[in-house]
Tab-separated table of N, CA and C and ligand atoms in Angstrom:
chain	number	residue	atom	x	y	z
M	9	MET	N	-101.826	-90.259	-29.524
M	9	MET	CA	-100.938	-89.465	-30.375
M	9	MET	C	-101.709	-88.265	-30.946
M	10	VAL	N	-101.092	-87.087	-30.956
M	10	VAL	CA	-101.733	-85.932	-31.584
M	10	VAL	C	-100.764	-85.271	-32.560
M	11	THR	N	-101.340	-84.732	-33.632
M	11	THR	CA	-100.523	-84.020	-34.612
M	11	THR	C	-100.874	-82.545	-34.548
M	12	ILE	N	-99.877	-81.710	-34.388
M	12	ILE	CA	-100.080	-80.256	-34.404
M	12	ILE	C	-99.141	-79.687	-35.461
M	13	LEU	N	-99.758	-79.051	-36.458
M	13	LEU	CA	-98.995	-78.511	-37.581
M	13	LEU	C	-98.096	-79.622	-38.134
M	14	ASP	N	-96.778	-79.428	-38.118
M	14	ASP	CA	-95.871	-80.407	-38.723
M	14	ASP	C	-95.321	-81.425	-37.729
M	15	LYS	N	-95.817	-81.413	-36.483
M	15	LYS	CA	-95.177	-82.246	-35.464
M	15	LYS	C	-96.143	-83.250	-34.833
M	16	THR	N	-95.571	-84.378	-34.385
M	16	THR	CA	-96.354	-85.422	-33.734
M	16	THR	C	-95.959	-85.496	-32.259
M	17	PHE	N	-96.988	-85.579	-31.418
M	17	PHE	CA	-96.764	-85.636	-29.970
M	17	PHE	C	-97.384	-86.908	-29.401
M	18	VAL	N	-96.738	-87.473	-28.392
M	18	VAL	CA	-97.256	-88.694	-27.754
M	18	VAL	C	-97.598	-88.390	-26.288
M	19	PRO	N	-98.503	-89.194	-25.686
M	19	PRO	CA	-98.935	-88.895	-24.316
M	19	PRO	C	-97.769	-88.904	-23.322
M	20	LEU	N	-97.801	-87.956	-22.397
M	20	LEU	CA	-96.777	-87.881	-21.336
M	20	LEU	C	-97.428	-88.039	-19.962
M	21	ILE	N	-98.417	-87.192	-19.658
M	21	ILE	CA	-99.091	-87.257	-18.349
M	21	ILE	C	-100.592	-87.134	-18.599
M	22	SER	N	-101.360	-88.065	-18.037
M	22	SER	CA	-102.802	-88.102	-18.313
M	22	SER	C	-103.550	-87.033	-17.521
M	23	ARG	N	-104.762	-86.772	-17.973
M	23	ARG	CA	-105.613	-85.794	-17.290
M	23	ARG	C	-105.817	-86.161	-15.818
M	24	SER	N	-106.058	-87.449	-15.529
M	24	SER	CA	-106.335	-87.817	-14.132
M	24	SER	C	-105.079	-87.664	-13.269
M	25	GLU	N	-103.920	-87.986	-13.826
M	25	GLU	CA	-102.668	-87.780	-13.065
M	25	GLU	C	-102.445	-86.291	-12.794
M	26	ILE	N	-102.709	-85.472	-13.808
M	26	ILE	CA	-102.521	-84.021	-13.639
M	26	ILE	C	-103.470	-83.512	-12.555
M	27	GLU	N	-104.739	-83.911	-12.657
M	27	GLU	CA	-105.728	-83.379	-11.708
M	27	GLU	C	-105.436	-83.842	-10.287
M	28	SER	N	-104.987	-85.088	-10.116
M	28	SER	CA	-104.748	-85.507	-8.734
M	28	SER	C	-103.496	-84.831	-8.174
M	29	ARG	N	-102.509	-84.591	-9.013
M	29	ARG	CA	-101.313	-83.879	-8.530
M	29	ARG	C	-101.650	-82.418	-8.175
M	30	ILE	N	-102.487	-81.784	-9.000
M	30	ILE	CA	-102.868	-80.395	-8.701
M	30	ILE	C	-103.657	-80.342	-7.385
M	31	ALA	N	-104.497	-81.343	-7.154
M	31	ALA	CA	-105.252	-81.388	-5.886
M	31	ALA	C	-104.292	-81.478	-4.697
M	32	GLU	N	-103.187	-82.238	-4.863
M	32	GLU	CA	-102.193	-82.317	-3.780
M	32	GLU	C	-101.546	-80.954	-3.545
M	33	LEU	N	-101.196	-80.274	-4.625
M	33	LEU	CA	-100.593	-78.931	-4.475
M	33	LEU	C	-101.568	-77.988	-3.775
M	34	ALA	N	-102.844	-78.084	-4.152
M	34	ALA	CA	-103.873	-77.211	-3.562
M	34	ALA	C	-103.996	-77.471	-2.062
M	35	THR	N	-103.938	-78.732	-1.672
M	35	THR	CA	-104.018	-79.077	-0.251
M	35	THR	C	-102.831	-78.486	0.500
M	36	GLN	N	-101.648	-78.606	-0.096
M	36	GLN	CA	-100.440	-78.073	0.541
M	36	GLN	C	-100.535	-76.552	0.689
M	37	ILE	N	-100.960	-75.877	-0.378
M	37	ILE	CA	-101.073	-74.408	-0.338
M	37	ILE	C	-102.118	-74.005	0.710
M	38	SER	N	-103.227	-74.728	0.760
M	38	SER	CA	-104.284	-74.404	1.724
M	38	SER	C	-103.769	-74.509	3.150
M	39	LYS	N	-102.924	-75.497	3.413
M	39	LYS	CA	-102.328	-75.649	4.756
M	39	LYS	C	-101.336	-74.522	5.012
M	40	ASP	N	-100.445	-74.296	4.050
M	40	ASP	CA	-99.375	-73.307	4.245
M	40	ASP	C	-99.922	-71.891	4.442
M	41	TYR	N	-101.077	-71.602	3.843
M	41	TYR	CA	-101.620	-70.232	3.871
M	41	TYR	C	-102.865	-70.111	4.745
M	42	GLU	N	-103.070	-71.094	5.605
M	42	GLU	CA	-104.241	-71.078	6.483
M	42	GLU	C	-104.294	-69.764	7.273
M	43	GLY	N	-105.452	-69.138	7.309
M	43	GLY	CA	-105.609	-67.885	8.052
M	43	GLY	C	-105.121	-66.660	7.297
M	44	ARG	N	-104.584	-66.858	6.080
M	44	ARG	CA	-104.135	-65.725	5.271
M	44	ARG	C	-104.993	-65.631	4.001
M	45	CYS	N	-104.832	-64.537	3.292
M	45	CYS	CA	-105.609	-64.303	2.068
M	45	CYS	C	-104.634	-64.120	0.911
M	46	PRO	N	-104.173	-65.231	0.321
M	46	PRO	CA	-103.148	-65.094	-0.722
M	46	PRO	C	-103.637	-64.346	-1.951
M	47	PHE	N	-102.674	-63.752	-2.636
M	47	PHE	CA	-102.946	-63.030	-3.870
M	47	PHE	C	-102.291	-63.816	-5.008
M	48	PHE	N	-103.116	-64.480	-5.824
M	48	PHE	CA	-102.586	-65.283	-6.924
M	48	PHE	C	-102.374	-64.408	-8.154
M	49	ILE	N	-101.190	-64.505	-8.736
M	49	ILE	CA	-100.916	-63.856	-10.019
M	49	ILE	C	-100.773	-64.961	-11.059
M	50	VAL	N	-101.731	-65.043	-11.976
M	50	VAL	CA	-101.750	-66.099	-12.992
M	50	VAL	C	-101.108	-65.555	-14.269
M	51	VAL	N	-100.093	-66.244	-14.755
M	51	VAL	CA	-99.396	-65.777	-15.955
M	51	VAL	C	-100.044	-66.399	-17.197
M	52	LEU	N	-100.669	-65.541	-17.990
M	52	LEU	CA	-101.318	-65.973	-19.229
M	52	LEU	C	-100.278	-66.032	-20.351
M	53	ASN	N	-100.488	-66.817	-21.405
M	53	ASN	CA	-101.684	-67.617	-21.604
M	53	ASN	C	-101.585	-69.003	-20.949
M	54	GLY	N	-100.352	-69.503	-20.848
M	54	GLY	CA	-100.132	-70.925	-20.565
M	54	GLY	C	-100.717	-71.460	-19.273
M	55	ALA	N	-100.854	-70.598	-18.237
M	55	ALA	CA	-101.228	-71.111	-16.916
M	55	ALA	C	-102.740	-71.158	-16.694
M	56	PHE	N	-103.544	-70.876	-17.725
M	56	PHE	CA	-104.982	-70.717	-17.456
M	56	PHE	C	-105.651	-71.994	-16.949
M	57	LEU	N	-105.323	-73.151	-17.528
M	57	LEU	CA	-105.984	-74.390	-17.079
M	57	LEU	C	-105.452	-74.836	-15.722
M	58	PHE	N	-104.156	-74.749	-15.535
M	58	PHE	CA	-103.545	-75.104	-14.249
M	58	PHE	C	-104.137	-74.243	-13.137
M	59	ALA	N	-104.217	-72.935	-13.383
M	59	ALA	CA	-104.729	-72.016	-12.366
M	59	ALA	C	-106.183	-72.344	-12.019
M	60	THR	N	-106.987	-72.642	-13.031
M	60	THR	CA	-108.403	-72.949	-12.801
M	60	THR	C	-108.546	-74.170	-11.904
M	61	GLU	N	-107.808	-75.218	-12.250
M	61	GLU	CA	-107.890	-76.467	-11.484
M	61	GLU	C	-107.336	-76.268	-10.064
M	62	LEU	N	-106.290	-75.459	-9.952
M	62	LEU	CA	-105.656	-75.255	-8.645
M	62	LEU	C	-106.557	-74.459	-7.705
M	63	VAL	N	-107.009	-73.289	-8.149
M	63	VAL	CA	-107.702	-72.396	-7.208
M	63	VAL	C	-109.070	-72.939	-6.798
M	64	LYS	N	-109.707	-73.750	-7.648
M	64	LYS	CA	-111.017	-74.265	-7.234
M	64	LYS	C	-110.880	-75.344	-6.165
M	65	ASN	N	-109.650	-75.797	-5.931
M	65	ASN	CA	-109.381	-76.759	-4.861
M	65	ASN	C	-108.786	-76.100	-3.617
M	66	ILE	N	-108.771	-74.770	-3.589
M	66	ILE	CA	-108.219	-74.050	-2.430
M	66	ILE	C	-109.352	-73.273	-1.755
M	67	PRO	N	-109.817	-73.746	-0.577
M	67	PRO	CA	-110.992	-73.128	0.045
M	67	PRO	C	-110.670	-71.915	0.920
M	68	LEU	N	-109.628	-71.161	0.588
M	68	LEU	CA	-109.276	-69.966	1.364
M	68	LEU	C	-109.874	-68.742	0.700
M	69	ASN	N	-110.084	-67.674	1.479
M	69	ASN	CA	-110.337	-66.391	0.841
M	69	ASN	C	-109.066	-66.015	0.096
M	70	CYS	N	-109.213	-65.591	-1.142
M	70	CYS	CA	-108.020	-65.231	-1.906
M	70	CYS	C	-108.410	-64.257	-3.007
M	71	GLU	N	-107.394	-63.597	-3.579
M	71	GLU	CA	-107.629	-62.768	-4.768
M	71	GLU	C	-106.867	-63.388	-5.929
M	72	ILE	N	-107.412	-63.219	-7.125
M	72	ILE	CA	-106.796	-63.808	-8.321
M	72	ILE	C	-106.715	-62.730	-9.391
M	73	SER	N	-105.509	-62.532	-9.914
M	73	SER	CA	-105.352	-61.551	-10.975
M	73	SER	C	-104.566	-62.195	-12.120
M	74	PHE	N	-104.858	-61.762	-13.334
M	74	PHE	CA	-104.262	-62.379	-14.525
M	74	PHE	C	-103.338	-61.383	-15.196
M	75	VAL	N	-102.136	-61.816	-15.491
M	75	VAL	CA	-101.184	-60.919	-16.151
M	75	VAL	C	-100.645	-61.576	-17.414
M	76	LYS	N	-100.063	-60.725	-18.245
M	76	LYS	CA	-99.320	-61.204	-19.408
M	76	LYS	C	-97.935	-60.602	-19.320
M	77	LEU	N	-97.014	-61.184	-20.051
M	77	LEU	CA	-95.700	-60.579	-20.170
M	77	LEU	C	-95.628	-59.955	-21.548
M	78	SER	N	-95.058	-58.761	-21.621
M	78	SER	CA	-94.979	-58.088	-22.914
M	78	SER	C	-94.242	-58.983	-23.907
M	79	SER	N	-94.740	-59.022	-25.151
M	79	SER	CA	-94.099	-59.913	-26.122
M	79	SER	C	-92.882	-59.254	-26.761
M	80	TYR	N	-92.891	-57.911	-26.780
M	80	TYR	CA	-91.699	-57.237	-27.312
M	80	TYR	C	-90.585	-57.325	-26.277
M	81	ALA	N	-89.386	-57.299	-26.749
M	81	ALA	CA	-88.251	-57.412	-25.833
M	81	ALA	C	-87.392	-56.169	-25.953
M	82	GLN	N	-87.267	-55.459	-24.845
M	82	GLN	CA	-86.363	-54.309	-24.838
M	82	GLN	C	-84.977	-54.825	-24.543
M	83	THR	N	-83.980	-54.258	-25.170
M	83	THR	CA	-82.629	-54.737	-24.875
M	83	THR	C	-81.983	-53.825	-23.839
M	84	HIS	N	-81.784	-54.382	-22.670
M	84	HIS	CA	-81.063	-53.681	-21.605
M	84	HIS	C	-79.691	-54.340	-21.507
M	85	SER	N	-78.890	-53.869	-20.589
M	85	SER	CA	-77.570	-54.491	-20.436
M	85	SER	C	-77.722	-55.959	-20.027
M	86	THR	N	-78.820	-56.253	-19.351
M	86	THR	CA	-79.043	-57.614	-18.865
M	86	THR	C	-79.650	-58.522	-19.936
M	87	GLY	N	-79.987	-57.982	-21.106
M	87	GLY	CA	-80.588	-58.825	-22.142
M	87	GLY	C	-82.022	-58.432	-22.375
M	88	LYS	N	-82.872	-59.414	-22.699
M	88	LYS	CA	-84.259	-59.122	-23.042
M	88	LYS	C	-85.110	-58.997	-21.784
M	89	VAL	N	-85.816	-57.891	-21.652
M	89	VAL	CA	-86.655	-57.683	-20.477
M	89	VAL	C	-88.119	-57.673	-20.892
M	90	ARG	N	-88.890	-58.604	-20.336
M	90	ARG	CA	-90.324	-58.636	-20.600
M	90	ARG	C	-91.025	-58.104	-19.364
M	91	GLU	N	-91.932	-57.131	-19.582
M	91	GLU	CA	-92.572	-56.481	-18.442
M	91	GLU	C	-93.939	-57.091	-18.159
M	92	ILE	N	-94.345	-57.032	-16.886
M	92	ILE	CA	-95.678	-57.514	-16.504
M	92	ILE	C	-96.721	-56.519	-16.992
M	93	ILE	N	-97.743	-57.027	-17.676
M	93	ILE	CA	-98.851	-56.178	-18.123
M	93	ILE	C	-100.119	-56.626	-17.408
M	94	GLY	N	-100.889	-55.672	-16.899
M	94	GLY	CA	-102.224	-56.005	-16.400
M	94	GLY	C	-102.357	-56.167	-14.905
M	95	LEU	N	-101.278	-55.907	-14.159
M	95	LEU	CA	-101.390	-56.027	-12.704
M	95	LEU	C	-101.809	-54.681	-12.142
M	96	GLU	N	-103.118	-54.518	-11.951
M	96	GLU	CA	-103.613	-53.212	-11.502
M	96	GLU	C	-103.718	-53.116	-9.985
M	97	GLU	N	-103.889	-54.258	-9.331
M	97	GLU	CA	-104.039	-54.242	-7.876
M	97	GLU	C	-102.685	-53.999	-7.203
M	98	LYS	N	-102.757	-53.414	-6.014
M	98	LYS	CA	-101.538	-53.210	-5.221
M	98	LYS	C	-101.189	-54.521	-4.521
M	99	ILE	N	-99.950	-54.947	-4.621
M	99	ILE	CA	-99.558	-56.199	-3.960
M	99	ILE	C	-98.599	-55.958	-2.792
M	100	ALA	N	-98.358	-54.679	-2.473
M	100	ALA	CA	-97.500	-54.379	-1.326
M	100	ALA	C	-98.108	-55.003	-0.071
M	101	GLY	N	-97.284	-55.691	0.700
M	101	GLY	CA	-97.738	-56.281	1.956
M	101	GLY	C	-98.550	-57.563	1.804
M	102	ARG	N	-98.757	-58.018	0.574
M	102	ARG	CA	-99.596	-59.214	0.351
M	102	ARG	C	-98.742	-60.481	0.252
M	103	ASP	N	-99.409	-61.617	0.476
M	103	ASP	CA	-98.773	-62.922	0.276
M	103	ASP	C	-99.067	-63.356	-1.152
M	104	VAL	N	-98.073	-63.177	-2.027
M	104	VAL	CA	-98.264	-63.419	-3.460
M	104	VAL	C	-97.865	-64.851	-3.822
M	105	ILE	N	-98.703	-65.491	-4.646
M	105	ILE	CA	-98.332	-66.791	-5.224
M	105	ILE	C	-98.448	-66.657	-6.743
M	106	ILE	N	-97.319	-66.792	-7.433
M	106	ILE	CA	-97.308	-66.717	-8.897
M	106	ILE	C	-97.665	-68.101	-9.446
M	107	ILE	N	-98.606	-68.141	-10.395
M	107	ILE	CA	-98.992	-69.423	-11.010
M	107	ILE	C	-98.510	-69.420	-12.464
M	108	GLU	N	-97.613	-70.363	-12.793
M	108	GLU	CA	-97.012	-70.460	-14.132
M	108	GLU	C	-97.257	-71.856	-14.714
M	109	ASP	N	-97.168	-71.954	-16.037
M	109	ASP	CA	-97.318	-73.271	-16.660
M	109	ASP	C	-96.039	-74.099	-16.551
M	110	ILE	N	-94.911	-73.470	-16.883
M	110	ILE	CA	-93.661	-74.243	-16.917
M	110	ILE	C	-92.476	-73.335	-16.640
M	111	VAL	N	-91.518	-73.854	-15.892
M	111	VAL	CA	-90.238	-73.170	-15.725
M	111	VAL	C	-89.214	-74.000	-16.480
M	112	ASP	N	-88.698	-73.403	-17.549
M	112	ASP	CA	-87.789	-74.095	-18.471
M	112	ASP	C	-86.366	-73.593	-18.180
M	113	THR	N	-85.918	-72.522	-18.842
M	113	THR	CA	-84.605	-71.958	-18.500
M	113	THR	C	-84.660	-71.203	-17.171
M	114	GLY	N	-85.871	-70.786	-16.772
M	114	GLY	CA	-86.036	-70.027	-15.539
M	114	GLY	C	-85.868	-68.528	-15.752
M	115	LEU	N	-85.500	-68.114	-16.969
M	115	LEU	CA	-85.228	-66.692	-17.208
M	115	LEU	C	-86.498	-65.854	-17.072
M	116	THR	N	-87.619	-66.373	-17.586
M	116	THR	CA	-88.892	-65.656	-17.468
M	116	THR	C	-89.267	-65.492	-15.994
M	117	MET	N	-89.171	-66.583	-15.240
M	117	MET	CA	-89.561	-66.527	-13.828
M	117	MET	C	-88.639	-65.600	-13.037
M	118	ALA	N	-87.355	-65.615	-13.348
M	118	ALA	CA	-86.413	-64.744	-12.632
M	118	ALA	C	-86.792	-63.274	-12.843
M	119	GLN	N	-87.171	-62.924	-14.075
M	119	GLN	CA	-87.578	-61.533	-14.358
M	119	GLN	C	-88.882	-61.180	-13.657
M	120	LEU	N	-89.802	-62.117	-13.699
M	120	LEU	CA	-91.092	-61.904	-13.029
M	120	LEU	C	-90.886	-61.677	-11.538
M	121	LEU	N	-90.059	-62.510	-10.931
M	121	LEU	CA	-89.820	-62.407	-9.491
M	121	LEU	C	-89.201	-61.050	-9.144
M	122	THR	N	-88.282	-60.586	-9.962
M	122	THR	CA	-87.664	-59.277	-9.709
M	122	THR	C	-88.724	-58.183	-9.723
M	123	GLN	N	-89.616	-58.234	-10.734
M	123	GLN	CA	-90.643	-57.192	-10.861
M	123	GLN	C	-91.677	-57.274	-9.733
M	124	VAL	N	-92.009	-58.487	-9.313
M	124	VAL	CA	-92.983	-58.653	-8.223
M	124	VAL	C	-92.363	-58.186	-6.903
M	125	HIS	N	-91.127	-58.599	-6.637
M	125	HIS	CA	-90.466	-58.195	-5.387
M	125	HIS	C	-90.327	-56.675	-5.294
M	126	ALA	N	-90.174	-56.007	-6.441
M	126	ALA	CA	-90.019	-54.547	-6.448
M	126	ALA	C	-91.251	-53.850	-5.881
M	127	GLN	N	-92.388	-54.548	-5.865
M	127	GLN	CA	-93.619	-53.950	-5.331
M	127	GLN	C	-93.829	-54.260	-3.848
M	128	LEU	N	-92.818	-54.808	-3.218
M	128	LEU	CA	-92.766	-55.042	-1.771
M	128	LEU	C	-93.921	-55.875	-1.200
M	129	PRO	N	-94.191	-57.032	-1.760
M	129	PRO	CA	-95.159	-57.927	-1.140
M	129	PRO	C	-94.589	-58.483	0.174
M	130	GLN	N	-95.478	-58.999	1.038
M	130	GLN	CA	-94.991	-59.596	2.295
M	130	GLN	C	-94.216	-60.878	2.015
M	131	SER	N	-94.722	-61.688	1.060
M	131	SER	CA	-94.038	-62.924	0.697
M	131	SER	C	-94.366	-63.256	-0.756
M	132	VAL	N	-93.480	-64.032	-1.368
M	132	VAL	CA	-93.709	-64.459	-2.750
M	132	VAL	C	-93.391	-65.947	-2.860
M	133	ALA	N	-94.309	-66.708	-3.450
M	133	ALA	CA	-94.051	-68.118	-3.737
M	133	ALA	C	-94.409	-68.371	-5.196
M	134	VAL	N	-93.886	-69.471	-5.737
M	134	VAL	CA	-94.163	-69.833	-7.130
M	134	VAL	C	-94.806	-71.210	-7.168
M	135	ALA	N	-95.906	-71.313	-7.913
M	135	ALA	CA	-96.512	-72.616	-8.202
M	135	ALA	C	-96.407	-72.823	-9.707
M	136	THR	N	-95.722	-73.876	-10.118
M	136	THR	CA	-95.613	-74.158	-11.555
M	136	THR	C	-96.054	-75.595	-11.817
M	137	LEU	N	-96.813	-75.780	-12.876
M	137	LEU	CA	-97.271	-77.141	-13.195
M	137	LEU	C	-96.085	-78.017	-13.569
M	138	LEU	N	-95.174	-77.462	-14.378
M	138	LEU	CA	-94.051	-78.249	-14.884
M	138	LEU	C	-92.730	-77.546	-14.629
M	139	HIS	N	-91.690	-78.352	-14.530
M	139	HIS	CA	-90.341	-77.807	-14.374
M	139	HIS	C	-89.383	-78.742	-15.096
M	140	LYS	N	-88.458	-78.130	-15.877
M	140	LYS	CA	-87.418	-78.913	-16.556
M	140	LYS	C	-86.085	-78.602	-15.880
M	141	PRO	N	-85.720	-79.333	-14.822
M	141	PRO	CA	-84.502	-78.990	-14.059
M	141	PRO	C	-83.257	-78.928	-14.928
M	142	GLU	N	-83.154	-79.803	-15.937
M	142	GLU	CA	-81.934	-79.833	-16.772
M	142	GLU	C	-81.786	-78.576	-17.627
M	143	ALA	N	-82.883	-77.869	-17.857
M	143	ALA	CA	-82.840	-76.703	-18.744
M	143	ALA	C	-82.537	-75.409	-17.992
M	144	LEU	N	-82.566	-75.465	-16.665
M	144	LEU	CA	-82.447	-74.257	-15.843
M	144	LEU	C	-81.120	-73.534	-16.093
M	145	GLN	N	-81.204	-72.227	-16.345
M	145	GLN	CA	-79.986	-71.437	-16.589
M	145	GLN	C	-79.718	-70.435	-15.481
M	146	THR	N	-80.705	-70.240	-14.610
M	146	THR	CA	-80.541	-69.291	-13.513
M	146	THR	C	-81.287	-69.862	-12.316
M	147	PRO	N	-80.749	-69.710	-11.104
M	147	PRO	CA	-81.434	-70.317	-9.963
M	147	PRO	C	-82.763	-69.624	-9.666
M	148	VAL	N	-83.832	-70.393	-9.509
M	148	VAL	CA	-85.121	-69.833	-9.085
M	148	VAL	C	-85.705	-70.738	-8.005
M	149	ASP	N	-86.299	-70.106	-6.999
M	149	ASP	CA	-86.931	-70.850	-5.903
M	149	ASP	C	-88.340	-71.217	-6.321
M	150	LEU	N	-88.638	-72.516	-6.383
M	150	LEU	CA	-89.982	-72.962	-6.779
M	150	LEU	C	-90.584	-73.727	-5.600
M	151	GLN	N	-91.642	-73.168	-5.006
M	151	GLN	CA	-92.206	-73.785	-3.801
M	151	GLN	C	-93.161	-74.932	-4.126
M	152	TYR	N	-93.912	-74.813	-5.224
M	152	TYR	CA	-94.926	-75.823	-5.556
M	152	TYR	C	-94.740	-76.246	-7.013
M	153	VAL	N	-94.249	-77.463	-7.208
M	153	VAL	CA	-93.983	-77.971	-8.566
M	153	VAL	C	-94.859	-79.191	-8.811
M	154	GLY	N	-95.634	-79.140	-9.886
M	154	GLY	CA	-96.489	-80.285	-10.219
M	154	GLY	C	-95.670	-81.488	-10.628
M	155	PHE	N	-94.902	-81.336	-11.696
M	155	PHE	CA	-94.097	-82.443	-12.225
M	155	PHE	C	-92.752	-81.914	-12.713
M	156	GLU	N	-91.693	-82.635	-12.363
M	156	GLU	CA	-90.399	-82.382	-12.983
M	156	GLU	C	-90.323	-83.277	-14.212
M	157	ILE	N	-89.991	-82.679	-15.358
M	157	ILE	CA	-89.957	-83.455	-16.599
M	157	ILE	C	-88.591	-83.310	-17.272
M	158	GLN	N	-88.351	-84.191	-18.243
M	158	GLN	CA	-87.092	-84.118	-19.001
M	158	GLN	C	-87.080	-82.876	-19.884
M	159	ASN	N	-85.922	-82.544	-20.373
M	159	ASN	CA	-85.767	-81.351	-21.198
M	159	ASN	C	-86.248	-81.618	-22.628
M	160	ARG	N	-87.561	-81.817	-22.764
M	160	ARG	CA	-88.169	-82.071	-24.078
M	160	ARG	C	-89.403	-81.200	-24.224
M	161	PHE	N	-89.770	-80.875	-25.466
M	161	PHE	CA	-90.864	-79.941	-25.715
M	161	PHE	C	-92.224	-80.616	-25.475
M	162	VAL	N	-93.070	-79.969	-24.679
M	162	VAL	CA	-94.388	-80.532	-24.356
M	162	VAL	C	-95.510	-79.579	-24.767
M	163	VAL	N	-96.676	-80.159	-25.004
M	163	VAL	CA	-97.879	-79.353	-25.283
M	163	VAL	C	-99.057	-79.914	-24.493
M	164	GLY	N	-100.104	-79.101	-24.416
M	164	GLY	CA	-101.345	-79.517	-23.776
M	164	GLY	C	-101.505	-78.906	-22.400
M	165	TYR	N	-102.685	-78.991	-21.870
M	165	TYR	CA	-103.012	-78.457	-20.543
M	165	TYR	C	-102.518	-77.003	-20.401
M	166	GLY	N	-102.783	-76.214	-21.420
M	166	GLY	CA	-102.410	-74.794	-21.382
M	166	GLY	C	-101.197	-74.461	-22.232
M	167	LEU	N	-100.323	-75.450	-22.435
M	167	LEU	CA	-99.094	-75.167	-23.198
M	167	LEU	C	-99.327	-75.372	-24.691
M	168	ASP	N	-98.670	-74.543	-25.490
M	168	ASP	CA	-98.923	-74.562	-26.937
M	168	ASP	C	-97.683	-74.887	-27.740
M	169	TYR	N	-97.939	-75.304	-28.976
M	169	TYR	CA	-96.899	-75.316	-29.996
M	169	TYR	C	-97.370	-74.356	-31.081
M	170	ASP	N	-96.684	-73.245	-31.234
M	170	ASP	CA	-97.043	-72.230	-32.215
M	170	ASP	C	-98.520	-71.820	-32.088
M	171	GLY	N	-98.975	-71.668	-30.867
M	171	GLY	CA	-100.336	-71.187	-30.609
M	171	GLY	C	-101.388	-72.273	-30.519
M	172	ILE	N	-101.042	-73.501	-30.907
M	172	ILE	CA	-102.024	-74.588	-30.949
M	172	ILE	C	-101.751	-75.588	-29.814
M	173	GLY	N	-102.821	-76.212	-29.328
M	173	GLY	CA	-102.670	-77.321	-28.381
M	173	GLY	C	-102.999	-76.994	-26.940
M	174	ARG	N	-103.307	-75.726	-26.651
M	174	ARG	CA	-103.552	-75.345	-25.251
M	174	ARG	C	-104.771	-76.042	-24.658
M	175	ASN	N	-105.739	-76.393	-25.507
M	175	ASN	CA	-106.996	-76.979	-25.033
M	175	ASN	C	-106.904	-78.472	-24.774
M	176	LEU	N	-105.803	-79.113	-25.085
M	176	LEU	CA	-105.677	-80.549	-24.827
M	176	LEU	C	-105.763	-80.795	-23.322
M	177	ASP	N	-106.526	-81.824	-22.916
M	177	ASP	CA	-106.750	-82.013	-21.476
M	177	ASP	C	-105.698	-82.886	-20.808
M	178	ALA	N	-104.622	-83.203	-21.542
M	178	ALA	CA	-103.511	-83.964	-20.971
M	178	ALA	C	-102.221	-83.380	-21.538
M	179	LEU	N	-101.080	-83.877	-21.054
M	179	LEU	CA	-99.784	-83.383	-21.544
M	179	LEU	C	-99.183	-84.363	-22.536
M	180	TYR	N	-98.625	-83.812	-23.601
M	180	TYR	CA	-98.020	-84.614	-24.664
M	180	TYR	C	-96.599	-84.122	-24.902
M	181	VAL	N	-95.729	-85.053	-25.319
M	181	VAL	CA	-94.344	-84.697	-25.576
M	181	VAL	C	-94.000	-84.992	-27.036
M	182	LEU	N	-93.110	-84.186	-27.565
M	182	LEU	CA	-92.692	-84.332	-28.962
M	182	LEU	C	-92.177	-85.753	-29.196
M	183	ALA	N	-92.708	-86.413	-30.227
M	183	ALA	CA	-92.333	-87.825	-30.469
M	183	ALA	C	-90.899	-87.908	-30.971
F	209	LIG	P1	-88.262	-70.001	-19.619
F	209	LIG	O1	-88.086	-68.523	-19.540
F	209	LIG	O2	-87.234	-70.645	-20.520
F	209	LIG	O3	-88.323	-70.685	-18.277
F	209	LIG	O4	-89.587	-70.288	-20.416
F	209	LIG	C1	-90.825	-70.077	-19.917
F	209	LIG	C2	-91.860	-70.060	-21.014
F	209	LIG	O5	-91.455	-70.745	-22.213
F	209	LIG	C3	-93.085	-70.806	-20.523
F	209	LIG	O6	-93.927	-69.945	-19.795
F	209	LIG	C4	-93.682	-71.324	-21.807
F	209	LIG	O7	-94.535	-70.341	-22.356
F	209	LIG	C5	-92.512	-71.528	-22.738
F	209	LIG	N1	-92.085	-72.957	-22.761
F	209	LIG	C6	-90.984	-73.478	-22.234
F	209	LIG	N2	-90.905	-74.816	-22.455
F	209	LIG	C7	-92.024	-75.135	-23.148
F	209	LIG	C8	-92.540	-76.388	-23.676
F	209	LIG	O8	-91.963	-77.489	-23.531
F	209	LIG	N3	-93.728	-76.301	-24.320
F	209	LIG	C9	-94.419	-75.137	-24.491
F	209	LIG	N4	-93.966	-73.965	-24.017
F	209	LIG	C10	-92.787	-73.956	-23.347
């Protein structure tokens, strides 16, 4: 059990379960991209631990770049638009794999995918550690999913509650 600020969290997925599942994803990606040089886009802050564990298990030549999404939200006709910050490399013609911590409503990933596709990569895939299928509000194609979980708030392994908890080496769910 862990306490963060005013909330109590209980264990959901252990460090060893997480690491062995990530190793399986890495093996699958290594097979799928054999002979290619994928370009990983890691979405900060949440995906930092997942990305570290994933890429060190992928023995391919690859490039890794870290991006953030703008925290301010511009209001367009479509609603709140968060822009990718920090992608300096050209991804046109590349095999892109986006690494995310969690796909919840899917709205963030849908926006990210639109912005990435606009740069004309050869292919785009998504690797997410967690997915809450019940929370999905827009269809998104997810090629590599670590764990499908219930629609409950989780922390640890990169994910935070109000900025705290990212360093926990396992996943915890709100009690
Ligand atoms: P979406 O746009 O609703 O899919 O949300 C994506 C973002 O919300 C993730 O990248 C996380 O930063 C955050 N998020 C969603 N669910 C959780 C959770 O259970 N714990 C911590 N952060 C979450």
